Amino acid sequence: MNSIKQNTQKKMIIDTDPGIDDAMAILLAFQSPELNVIGLTTTFGNVPTAVATRNALHLCELAGKEDVPVAQGLLTTLRGVVKLRVADFVHGSDGLGNTNPPEPKQRPIDLSGPEFLVAKVQEFPGEVTVVALGPLTNIAKALELDSNFPKKVKDIFILGGAFFVNGNVNPAAEANIFGDPEAADMVFTCGANITVIGINITHQVVMTGREIEELGKCNSKFGKYLCKALPFYYDYHLRSYNTDAIYLHDPTTVVAAIDPSLLTYAEGVVRVQQEGLCRGLTLFNSTTKKWAQPTEWCNKQPIKVAITVDAENVANLIKARLMAL
Ligand SMILES: O=c1[nH]c(=O)c2ncn([C@@H]3O[C@H](CO)[C@@H](O)[C@H]3O)c2[nH]1
């Protein structure tokens, strides 16, 4: 990689819980000339954090990116909850569709995920894009470690929430936000330049059963690899949504970071329900109403919430890059 090319690329850290669609997103990022992936940080959600770390290292090795540092994130929620909800019914117990990936040769770096995030925004102030594909625990911890993190990070693209639609854990909550609602609320209101891509968007960006077969037949290394894991993810969608297609949650978020113009956004303050029936609900204030009394949404910095997506072009970009040789 010559230095001119590196200078024009976005420096990206992916916070991830691989996860089949995370694997697609990571490989997509490695295939994207616009991006310089400077590290992966791992979290729980689709799998426990230790499994996410193993899978992240494995994916780097598969892609010949052993030089990309992997920093293991927190093993618990921000507030220390150890009994975590893990979506093995979506991704398999190994996170990769029960394909039993080989043990990686590389090890995670000594810094924790949050420490790595803090160190990189300090090293490259205003230059680092964070793409958060799991619960927001590591990003929230980075805020606790460095109160200037929101000013130093360039932007944060978050896969999470369900805006004006039902969730996927229950009618109220989307999985990543449900995984650590306290962390999510902290991140959404921290003042950083944040774009949120919810399942109101990602449920429109799909790969059909036939396209999964095509991916397996093409000569691309990543395509061949992914189509071994994808049947598990496909079966989950067929069972749960009765649809002949998978939702491209995480890769869509990487595409939004590459080319935000493929989506449209509304700006407003988002808060997260912390307790009770609707724990994990993301509530976006889209009104311009002047409230009679101050609300919990007042005096917080607005963030961008994706409202529409050019689903066909986003999906085509993902497929083309994963099928590229
Ligand atoms: O706990 C989960 N339940 C689901 O139904 C579900 N469907 C998808 N996912 C994963 O969570 C993110 C989107 O909410 C993505 O990373 C999906 O892989 C889910 N996680």
mmCIF file of C-alpha atoms and ligand atoms in Angstrom:
data_model
loop_
_atom_site.group_PDB
_atom_site.id
_atom_site.type_symbol
_atom_site.label_atom_id
_atom_site.label_comp_id
_atom_site.label_asym_id
_atom_site.label_seq_id
_atom_site.Cartn_x
_atom_site.Cartn_y
_atom_site.Cartn_z
ATOM 1 C CA MET A 1 0.000 0.000 0.000
ATOM 2 C CA ASN A 2 1.633 3.267 -0.991
ATOM 3 C CA SER A 3 1.445 6.244 1.342
ATOM 4 C CA ILE A 4 -0.557 8.433 -1.104
ATOM 5 C CA LYS A 5 -3.338 5.857 -1.128
ATOM 6 C CA GLN A 6 -3.238 5.489 2.656
ATOM 7 C CA ASN A 7 -3.536 9.265 3.052
ATOM 8 C CA THR A 8 -6.842 9.386 1.200
ATOM 9 C CA GLN A 9 -8.328 6.365 2.954
ATOM 10 C CA LYS A 10 -10.603 6.621 5.961
ATOM 11 C CA LYS A 11 -8.957 5.239 9.084
ATOM 12 C CA MET A 12 -11.531 2.859 10.490
ATOM 13 C CA ILE A 13 -11.876 0.847 13.695
ATOM 14 C CA ILE A 14 -14.604 -1.782 13.636
ATOM 15 C CA ASP A 15 -16.130 -2.692 16.996
ATOM 16 C CA THR A 16 -17.620 -6.082 16.348
ATOM 17 C CA ASP A 17 -19.156 -9.305 17.698
ATOM 18 C CA PRO A 18 -18.639 -11.700 14.775
ATOM 19 C CA GLY A 19 -21.284 -12.949 13.944
ATOM 20 C CA ILE A 20 -22.029 -13.908 10.339
ATOM 21 C CA ASP A 21 -23.079 -10.466 9.126
ATOM 22 C CA ASP A 22 -20.129 -9.020 11.055
ATOM 23 C CA ALA A 23 -17.868 -11.383 9.096
ATOM 24 C CA MET A 24 -19.409 -10.038 5.887
ATOM 25 C CA ALA A 25 -18.860 -6.475 7.092
ATOM 26 C CA ILE A 26 -15.229 -7.055 8.090
ATOM 27 C CA LEU A 27 -14.366 -8.763 4.798
ATOM 28 C CA LEU A 28 -16.215 -6.021 2.908
ATOM 29 C CA ALA A 29 -14.162 -3.393 4.740
ATOM 30 C CA PHE A 30 -10.935 -5.228 3.840
ATOM 31 C CA GLN A 31 -12.074 -5.266 0.181
ATOM 32 C CA SER A 32 -12.866 -1.537 0.143
ATOM 33 C CA PRO A 33 -10.166 0.744 -1.291
ATOM 34 C CA GLU A 34 -11.710 3.739 0.494
ATOM 35 C CA LEU A 35 -10.853 2.256 3.898
ATOM 36 C CA ASN A 36 -7.777 1.637 5.992
ATOM 37 C CA VAL A 37 -8.924 -0.694 8.773
ATOM 38 C CA ILE A 38 -6.551 0.213 11.605
ATOM 39 C CA GLY A 39 -7.981 -2.225 14.125
ATOM 40 C CA LEU A 40 -10.822 -4.365 15.351
ATOM 41 C CA THR A 41 -12.219 -4.205 18.873
ATOM 42 C CA THR A 42 -14.446 -6.996 20.086
ATOM 43 C CA THR A 43 -17.661 -7.104 22.027
ATOM 44 C CA PHE A 44 -20.375 -9.548 23.071
ATOM 45 C CA GLY A 45 -23.799 -9.894 21.472
ATOM 46 C CA ASN A 46 -23.896 -12.436 18.712
ATOM 47 C CA VAL A 47 -21.340 -14.420 20.745
ATOM 48 C CA PRO A 48 -19.503 -13.891 24.068
ATOM 49 C CA THR A 49 -16.576 -11.456 23.783
ATOM 50 C CA ALA A 50 -13.891 -14.181 23.921
ATOM 51 C CA VAL A 51 -15.468 -15.950 20.932
ATOM 52 C CA ALA A 52 -15.779 -12.594 19.121
ATOM 53 C CA THR A 53 -12.035 -12.078 19.648
ATOM 54 C CA ARG A 54 -11.210 -15.533 18.299
ATOM 55 C CA ASN A 55 -13.418 -14.940 15.254
ATOM 56 C CA ALA A 56 -11.984 -11.473 14.628
ATOM 57 C CA LEU A 57 -8.440 -12.890 14.657
ATOM 58 C CA HIS A 58 -9.544 -15.749 12.420
ATOM 59 C CA LEU A 59 -11.127 -13.355 9.889
ATOM 60 C CA CYS A 60 -7.982 -11.203 9.802
ATOM 61 C CA GLU A 61 -5.914 -14.329 9.099
ATOM 62 C CA LEU A 62 -8.332 -15.493 6.420
ATOM 63 C CA ALA A 63 -8.003 -12.108 4.715
ATOM 64 C CA GLY A 64 -4.203 -12.020 5.030
ATOM 65 C CA LYS A 65 -4.555 -9.035 7.393
ATOM 66 C CA GLU A 66 -2.582 -10.448 10.319
ATOM 67 C CA ASP A 67 -1.098 -6.964 10.790
ATOM 68 C CA VAL A 68 -4.486 -5.501 11.774
ATOM 69 C CA PRO A 69 -4.535 -5.340 15.598
ATOM 70 C CA VAL A 70 -7.428 -6.993 17.426
ATOM 71 C CA ALA A 71 -8.166 -5.585 20.900
ATOM 72 C CA GLN A 72 -10.482 -7.551 23.141
ATOM 73 C CA GLY A 73 -13.308 -5.513 24.621
ATOM 74 C CA LEU A 74 -15.278 -5.797 27.825
ATOM 75 C CA LEU A 75 -16.603 -9.202 28.837
ATOM 76 C CA THR A 76 -19.621 -7.681 30.606
ATOM 77 C CA THR A 77 -22.001 -4.778 30.092
ATOM 78 C CA LEU A 78 -20.808 -1.330 31.121
ATOM 79 C CA ARG A 79 -22.423 -1.769 34.541
ATOM 80 C CA GLY A 80 -20.866 -5.217 35.014
ATOM 81 C CA VAL A 81 -23.715 -7.558 34.136
ATOM 82 C CA VAL A 82 -22.125 -10.939 33.470
ATOM 83 C CA LYS A 83 -25.182 -12.939 32.428
ATOM 84 C CA LEU A 84 -25.348 -11.841 28.820
ATOM 85 C CA ARG A 85 -27.860 -12.576 26.122
ATOM 86 C CA VAL A 86 -26.098 -14.225 23.185
ATOM 87 C CA ALA A 87 -27.756 -14.711 19.768
ATOM 88 C CA ASP A 88 -26.478 -18.227 19.040
ATOM 89 C CA PHE A 89 -29.830 -19.000 17.386
ATOM 90 C CA VAL A 90 -28.958 -16.398 14.714
ATOM 91 C CA HIS A 91 -25.247 -17.168 14.221
ATOM 92 C CA GLY A 92 -24.551 -20.635 15.666
ATOM 93 C CA SER A 93 -22.675 -21.286 18.895
ATOM 94 C CA ASP A 94 -19.327 -20.494 17.217
ATOM 95 C CA GLY A 95 -20.755 -17.279 15.744
ATOM 96 C CA LEU A 96 -19.897 -18.406 12.227
ATOM 97 C CA GLY A 97 -22.781 -20.742 11.422
ATOM 98 C CA ASN A 98 -21.258 -23.733 13.253
ATOM 99 C CA THR A 99 -18.503 -23.982 10.641
ATOM 100 C CA ASN A 100 -15.969 -24.654 13.384
ATOM 101 C CA PRO A 101 -13.275 -22.138 12.351
ATOM 102 C CA PRO A 102 -9.625 -23.031 13.056
ATOM 103 C CA GLU A 103 -7.910 -21.579 16.123
ATOM 104 C CA PRO A 104 -6.136 -18.373 15.092
ATOM 105 C CA LYS A 105 -2.356 -18.175 15.344
ATOM 106 C CA GLN A 106 -2.325 -14.493 16.289
ATOM 107 C CA ARG A 107 -3.174 -13.144 19.727
ATOM 108 C CA PRO A 108 -5.118 -10.016 20.708
ATOM 109 C CA ILE A 109 -2.978 -7.007 21.604
ATOM 110 C CA ASP A 110 -2.342 -6.106 25.238
ATOM 111 C CA LEU A 111 -4.577 -3.001 25.202
ATOM 112 C CA SER A 112 -8.273 -3.566 25.895
ATOM 113 C CA GLY A 113 -10.798 -2.533 23.220
ATOM 114 C CA PRO A 114 -11.697 0.751 24.970
ATOM 115 C CA GLU A 115 -8.008 1.533 25.629
ATOM 116 C CA PHE A 116 -7.224 0.923 21.950
ATOM 117 C CA LEU A 117 -10.067 3.238 20.863
ATOM 118 C CA VAL A 118 -8.799 5.970 23.175
ATOM 119 C CA ALA A 119 -5.185 5.503 22.027
ATOM 120 C CA LYS A 120 -6.046 5.682 18.318
ATOM 121 C CA VAL A 121 -8.190 8.848 18.510
ATOM 122 C CA GLN A 122 -5.362 10.390 20.529
ATOM 123 C CA GLU A 123 -2.815 9.365 17.876
ATOM 124 C CA PHE A 124 -4.989 10.556 14.961
ATOM 125 C CA PRO A 125 -7.307 13.278 16.293
ATOM 126 C CA GLY A 126 -10.204 14.036 13.938
ATOM 127 C CA GLU A 127 -9.267 11.174 11.616
ATOM 128 C CA VAL A 128 -10.674 7.951 13.046
ATOM 129 C CA THR A 129 -14.074 6.609 12.008
ATOM 130 C CA VAL A 130 -15.533 4.026 14.405
ATOM 131 C CA VAL A 131 -18.048 1.549 13.033
ATOM 132 C CA ALA A 132 -19.925 -0.097 15.906
ATOM 133 C CA LEU A 133 -21.624 -3.354 14.988
ATOM 134 C CA GLY A 134 -22.537 -4.722 18.433
ATOM 135 C CA PRO A 135 -23.679 -3.446 21.838
ATOM 136 C CA LEU A 136 -22.036 -0.085 22.574
ATOM 137 C CA THR A 137 -20.185 -1.137 25.724
ATOM 138 C CA ASN A 138 -16.648 -0.513 24.461
ATOM 139 C CA ILE A 139 -17.470 2.914 23.055
ATOM 140 C CA ALA A 140 -19.172 3.911 26.321
ATOM 141 C CA LYS A 141 -16.151 2.692 28.281
ATOM 142 C CA ALA A 142 -13.896 4.751 25.989
ATOM 143 C CA LEU A 143 -16.024 7.787 26.938
ATOM 144 C CA GLU A 144 -15.450 6.976 30.611
ATOM 145 C CA LEU A 145 -11.691 6.665 30.023
ATOM 146 C CA ASP A 146 -11.403 9.889 28.014
ATOM 147 C CA SER A 147 -14.067 12.575 28.281
ATOM 148 C CA ASN A 148 -12.603 14.219 25.161
ATOM 149 C CA PHE A 149 -13.190 11.104 23.053
ATOM 150 C CA PRO A 150 -16.268 12.676 21.332
ATOM 151 C CA LYS A 151 -14.135 15.626 20.167
ATOM 152 C CA LYS A 152 -11.213 13.474 19.021
ATOM 153 C CA VAL A 153 -13.113 10.812 17.083
ATOM 154 C CA LYS A 154 -14.009 11.835 13.522
ATOM 155 C CA ASP A 155 -17.358 10.079 13.450
ATOM 156 C CA ILE A 156 -19.153 6.970 14.714
ATOM 157 C CA PHE A 157 -21.451 4.839 12.551
ATOM 158 C CA ILE A 158 -23.679 2.624 14.680
ATOM 159 C CA LEU A 159 -25.732 -0.380 13.696
ATOM 160 C CA GLY A 160 -28.500 -0.295 16.233
ATOM 161 C CA GLY A 161 -32.006 0.656 17.130
ATOM 162 C CA ALA A 162 -35.366 0.390 15.480
ATOM 163 C CA PHE A 163 -36.713 3.782 14.440
ATOM 164 C CA PHE A 164 -40.483 3.952 13.853
ATOM 165 C CA VAL A 165 -40.596 0.126 13.518
ATOM 166 C CA ASN A 166 -40.602 -2.859 15.899
ATOM 167 C CA GLY A 167 -37.410 -4.311 17.310
ATOM 168 C CA ASN A 168 -35.952 -7.757 16.616
ATOM 169 C CA VAL A 169 -35.525 -8.942 20.225
ATOM 170 C CA ASN A 170 -39.083 -7.977 21.079
ATOM 171 C CA PRO A 171 -41.495 -5.366 19.685
ATOM 172 C CA ALA A 172 -39.620 -2.618 21.546
ATOM 173 C CA ALA A 173 -35.916 -3.314 21.196
ATOM 174 C CA GLU A 174 -33.227 -4.056 18.627
ATOM 175 C CA ALA A 175 -30.538 -6.545 19.687
ATOM 176 C CA ASN A 176 -27.471 -4.300 19.888
ATOM 177 C CA ILE A 177 -29.212 -1.661 21.969
ATOM 178 C CA PHE A 178 -30.949 -4.302 24.116
ATOM 179 C CA GLY A 179 -27.510 -5.803 24.827
ATOM 180 C CA ASP A 180 -26.404 -2.720 26.785
ATOM 181 C CA PRO A 181 -29.024 0.052 26.933
ATOM 182 C CA GLU A 182 -27.059 2.122 29.470
ATOM 183 C CA ALA A 183 -24.026 2.160 27.179
ATOM 184 C CA ALA A 184 -26.180 3.012 24.162
ATOM 185 C CA ASP A 185 -27.817 5.974 25.884
ATOM 186 C CA MET A 186 -24.424 7.257 26.970
ATOM 187 C CA VAL A 187 -23.010 7.017 23.453
ATOM 188 C CA PHE A 188 -26.040 8.531 21.699
ATOM 189 C CA THR A 189 -25.904 11.583 23.964
ATOM 190 C CA CYS A 190 -22.111 12.027 24.176
ATOM 191 C CA GLY A 191 -21.822 14.837 21.638
ATOM 192 C CA ALA A 192 -19.774 12.968 19.010
ATOM 193 C CA ASN A 193 -20.596 13.077 15.294
ATOM 194 C CA ILE A 194 -22.876 10.023 15.234
ATOM 195 C CA THR A 195 -24.873 8.318 12.494
ATOM 196 C CA VAL A 196 -27.230 5.510 13.475
ATOM 197 C CA ILE A 197 -28.414 2.846 11.080
ATOM 198 C CA GLY A 198 -31.364 0.984 12.548
ATOM 199 C CA ILE A 199 -33.196 -2.128 11.450
ATOM 200 C CA ASN A 200 -35.794 0.140 9.794
ATOM 201 C CA ILE A 201 -32.995 0.512 7.194
ATOM 202 C CA THR A 202 -31.157 -2.799 7.289
ATOM 203 C CA HIS A 203 -34.296 -4.898 6.819
ATOM 204 C CA GLN A 204 -34.512 -3.353 3.350
ATOM 205 C CA VAL A 205 -31.003 -4.380 2.303
ATOM 206 C CA VAL A 206 -31.067 -8.082 1.522
ATOM 207 C CA MET A 207 -29.309 -10.971 -0.164
ATOM 208 C CA THR A 208 -31.676 -13.618 -1.525
ATOM 209 C CA GLY A 209 -31.248 -17.385 -1.320
ATOM 210 C CA ARG A 210 -30.299 -17.445 -4.999
ATOM 211 C CA GLU A 211 -27.696 -14.733 -4.492
ATOM 212 C CA ILE A 212 -26.178 -16.731 -1.625
ATOM 213 C CA GLU A 213 -25.840 -19.678 -4.024
ATOM 214 C CA GLU A 214 -24.201 -17.402 -6.606
ATOM 215 C CA LEU A 215 -21.759 -16.208 -3.978
ATOM 216 C CA GLY A 216 -20.756 -19.828 -3.378
ATOM 217 C CA LYS A 217 -20.251 -20.514 -7.074
ATOM 218 C CA CYS A 218 -18.086 -17.480 -7.796
ATOM 219 C CA ASN A 219 -14.327 -17.779 -7.557
ATOM 220 C CA SER A 220 -13.907 -15.233 -4.833
ATOM 221 C CA LYS A 221 -12.178 -16.484 -1.684
ATOM 222 C CA PHE A 222 -14.454 -14.457 0.590
ATOM 223 C CA GLY A 223 -17.577 -15.522 -1.310
ATOM 224 C CA LYS A 224 -16.693 -19.188 -0.999
ATOM 225 C CA TYR A 225 -15.865 -18.773 2.671
ATOM 226 C CA LEU A 226 -19.038 -16.876 3.536
ATOM 227 C CA CYS A 227 -21.427 -19.183 1.787
ATOM 228 C CA LYS A 228 -20.447 -21.961 4.212
ATOM 229 C CA ALA A 229 -21.631 -19.866 7.171
ATOM 230 C CA LEU A 230 -24.587 -18.208 5.475
ATOM 231 C CA PRO A 231 -27.015 -21.189 5.417
ATOM 232 C CA PHE A 232 -27.340 -21.006 9.231
ATOM 233 C CA TYR A 233 -28.133 -17.260 9.027
ATOM 234 C CA TYR A 234 -30.489 -17.889 6.100
ATOM 235 C CA ASP A 235 -32.405 -20.584 8.035
ATOM 236 C CA TYR A 236 -32.867 -18.170 10.914
ATOM 237 C CA HIS A 237 -34.443 -15.606 8.555
ATOM 238 C CA LEU A 238 -36.638 -18.215 6.911
ATOM 239 C CA ARG A 239 -37.839 -19.467 10.314
ATOM 240 C CA SER A 240 -38.314 -16.065 11.913
ATOM 241 C CA TYR A 241 -39.472 -13.859 9.063
ATOM 242 C CA ASN A 242 -40.615 -16.414 6.499
ATOM 243 C CA THR A 243 -38.421 -14.703 3.933
ATOM 244 C CA ASP A 244 -36.139 -16.138 1.249
ATOM 245 C CA ALA A 245 -33.413 -13.591 2.043
ATOM 246 C CA ILE A 246 -30.984 -12.463 4.740
ATOM 247 C CA TYR A 247 -30.745 -8.962 6.179
ATOM 248 C CA LEU A 248 -27.393 -7.270 5.553
ATOM 249 C CA HIS A 249 -27.257 -5.322 8.832
ATOM 250 C CA ASP A 250 -23.534 -4.952 9.450
ATOM 251 C CA PRO A 251 -22.314 -4.619 5.839
ATOM 252 C CA THR A 252 -24.894 -1.871 5.260
ATOM 253 C CA THR A 253 -23.364 0.079 8.138
ATOM 254 C CA VAL A 254 -19.886 -0.224 6.605
ATOM 255 C CA VAL A 255 -21.301 1.015 3.281
ATOM 256 C CA ALA A 256 -22.907 3.992 5.065
ATOM 257 C CA ALA A 257 -19.472 4.871 6.431
ATOM 258 C CA ILE A 258 -17.945 4.556 2.953
ATOM 259 C CA ASP A 259 -20.646 6.558 1.153
ATOM 260 C CA PRO A 260 -23.189 8.226 3.449
ATOM 261 C CA SER A 261 -24.999 9.657 0.399
ATOM 262 C CA LEU A 262 -26.591 6.248 -0.251
ATOM 263 C CA LEU A 263 -28.914 6.950 2.689
ATOM 264 C CA THR A 264 -30.912 9.941 3.907
ATOM 265 C CA TYR A 265 -31.035 11.083 7.492
ATOM 266 C CA ALA A 266 -33.071 13.029 10.008
ATOM 267 C CA GLU A 267 -31.352 14.838 12.864
ATOM 268 C CA GLY A 268 -32.548 14.731 16.429
ATOM 269 C CA VAL A 269 -31.770 13.592 19.941
ATOM 270 C CA VAL A 270 -32.090 9.856 20.638
ATOM 271 C CA ARG A 271 -32.562 8.453 24.150
ATOM 272 C CA VAL A 272 -32.701 4.806 25.168
ATOM 273 C CA GLN A 273 -35.226 3.284 27.557
ATOM 274 C CA GLN A 274 -33.222 1.804 30.447
ATOM 275 C CA GLU A 275 -35.773 -0.207 32.395
ATOM 276 C CA GLY A 276 -39.026 -2.068 32.272
ATOM 277 C CA LEU A 277 -41.182 -3.362 29.487
ATOM 278 C CA CYS A 278 -39.502 -1.299 26.782
ATOM 279 C CA ARG A 279 -35.865 -1.645 27.931
ATOM 280 C CA GLY A 280 -33.677 -1.012 24.889
ATOM 281 C CA LEU A 281 -36.240 1.074 23.008
ATOM 282 C CA THR A 282 -34.623 3.874 20.987
ATOM 283 C CA LEU A 283 -36.705 7.038 21.089
ATOM 284 C CA PHE A 284 -35.876 9.698 18.520
ATOM 285 C CA ASN A 285 -37.253 13.182 19.053
ATOM 286 C CA SER A 286 -38.260 14.216 15.560
ATOM 287 C CA THR A 287 -40.486 17.115 16.528
ATOM 288 C CA THR A 288 -39.588 20.793 16.545
ATOM 289 C CA LYS A 289 -42.073 21.369 19.337
ATOM 290 C CA LYS A 290 -41.077 23.769 22.074
ATOM 291 C CA TRP A 291 -41.931 21.667 25.135
ATOM 292 C CA ALA A 292 -43.668 23.373 28.038
ATOM 293 C CA GLN A 293 -41.227 21.796 30.503
ATOM 294 C CA PRO A 294 -37.650 20.614 29.969
ATOM 295 C CA THR A 295 -37.506 16.964 28.839
ATOM 296 C CA GLU A 296 -34.826 14.264 28.971
ATOM 297 C CA TRP A 297 -34.206 15.058 25.285
ATOM 298 C CA CYS A 298 -33.354 18.728 25.909
ATOM 299 C CA ASN A 299 -29.804 20.059 25.870
ATOM 300 C CA LYS A 300 -28.353 16.990 24.164
ATOM 301 C CA GLN A 301 -26.583 17.041 20.832
ATOM 302 C CA PRO A 302 -28.659 15.746 17.899
ATOM 303 C CA ILE A 303 -27.386 12.762 15.955
ATOM 304 C CA LYS A 304 -28.150 11.541 12.437
ATOM 305 C CA VAL A 305 -30.689 8.750 12.162
ATOM 306 C CA ALA A 306 -30.973 6.974 8.823
ATOM 307 C CA ILE A 307 -34.485 7.302 7.402
ATOM 308 C CA THR A 308 -34.236 6.018 3.813
ATOM 309 C CA VAL A 309 -31.757 3.894 1.909
ATOM 310 C CA ASP A 310 -30.937 3.214 -1.715
ATOM 311 C CA ALA A 311 -31.290 -0.472 -0.860
ATOM 312 C CA GLU A 312 -30.558 -1.810 -4.322
ATOM 313 C CA ASN A 313 -27.302 0.067 -4.756
ATOM 314 C CA VAL A 314 -26.138 -0.677 -1.219
ATOM 315 C CA ALA A 315 -26.853 -4.396 -1.643
ATOM 316 C CA ASN A 316 -25.190 -4.433 -5.070
ATOM 317 C CA LEU A 317 -22.057 -2.798 -3.703
ATOM 318 C CA ILE A 318 -21.842 -5.359 -0.878
ATOM 319 C CA LYS A 319 -22.332 -8.312 -3.247
ATOM 320 C CA ALA A 320 -19.891 -7.000 -5.854
ATOM 321 C CA ARG A 321 -17.141 -6.486 -3.304
ATOM 322 C CA LEU A 322 -17.643 -9.831 -1.608
ATOM 323 C CA MET A 323 -17.603 -11.540 -5.004
ATOM 324 C CA ALA A 324 -14.531 -9.666 -6.222
ATOM 325 C CA LEU A 325 -11.424 -11.800 -6.647
HETATM 326 O O1 LIG B 1 -30.409 -11.126 19.306
HETATM 327 C C1 LIG B 1 -30.731 -11.050 18.127
HETATM 328 N N1 LIG B 1 -31.966 -11.389 17.754
HETATM 329 C C2 LIG B 1 -32.391 -11.345 16.512
HETATM 330 O O2 LIG B 1 -33.522 -11.684 16.224
HETATM 331 C C3 LIG B 1 -31.450 -10.865 15.541
HETATM 332 N N2 LIG B 1 -31.522 -10.683 14.235
HETATM 333 C C4 LIG B 1 -30.327 -10.191 13.845
HETATM 334 N N3 LIG B 1 -29.510 -10.080 14.896
HETATM 335 C C5 LIG B 1 -28.135 -9.583 14.952
HETATM 336 O O3 LIG B 1 -28.173 -8.365 15.672
HETATM 337 C C6 LIG B 1 -27.836 -7.278 14.807
HETATM 338 C C7 LIG B 1 -29.105 -6.618 14.270
HETATM 339 O O4 LIG B 1 -29.999 -6.379 15.257
HETATM 340 C C8 LIG B 1 -27.045 -7.898 13.700
HETATM 341 O O5 LIG B 1 -25.679 -7.934 14.070
HETATM 342 C C9 LIG B 1 -27.608 -9.286 13.575
HETATM 343 O O6 LIG B 1 -26.659 -10.232 13.216
HETATM 344 C C10 LIG B 1 -30.176 -10.483 15.955
HETATM 345 N N4 LIG B 1 -29.829 -10.581 17.225
#
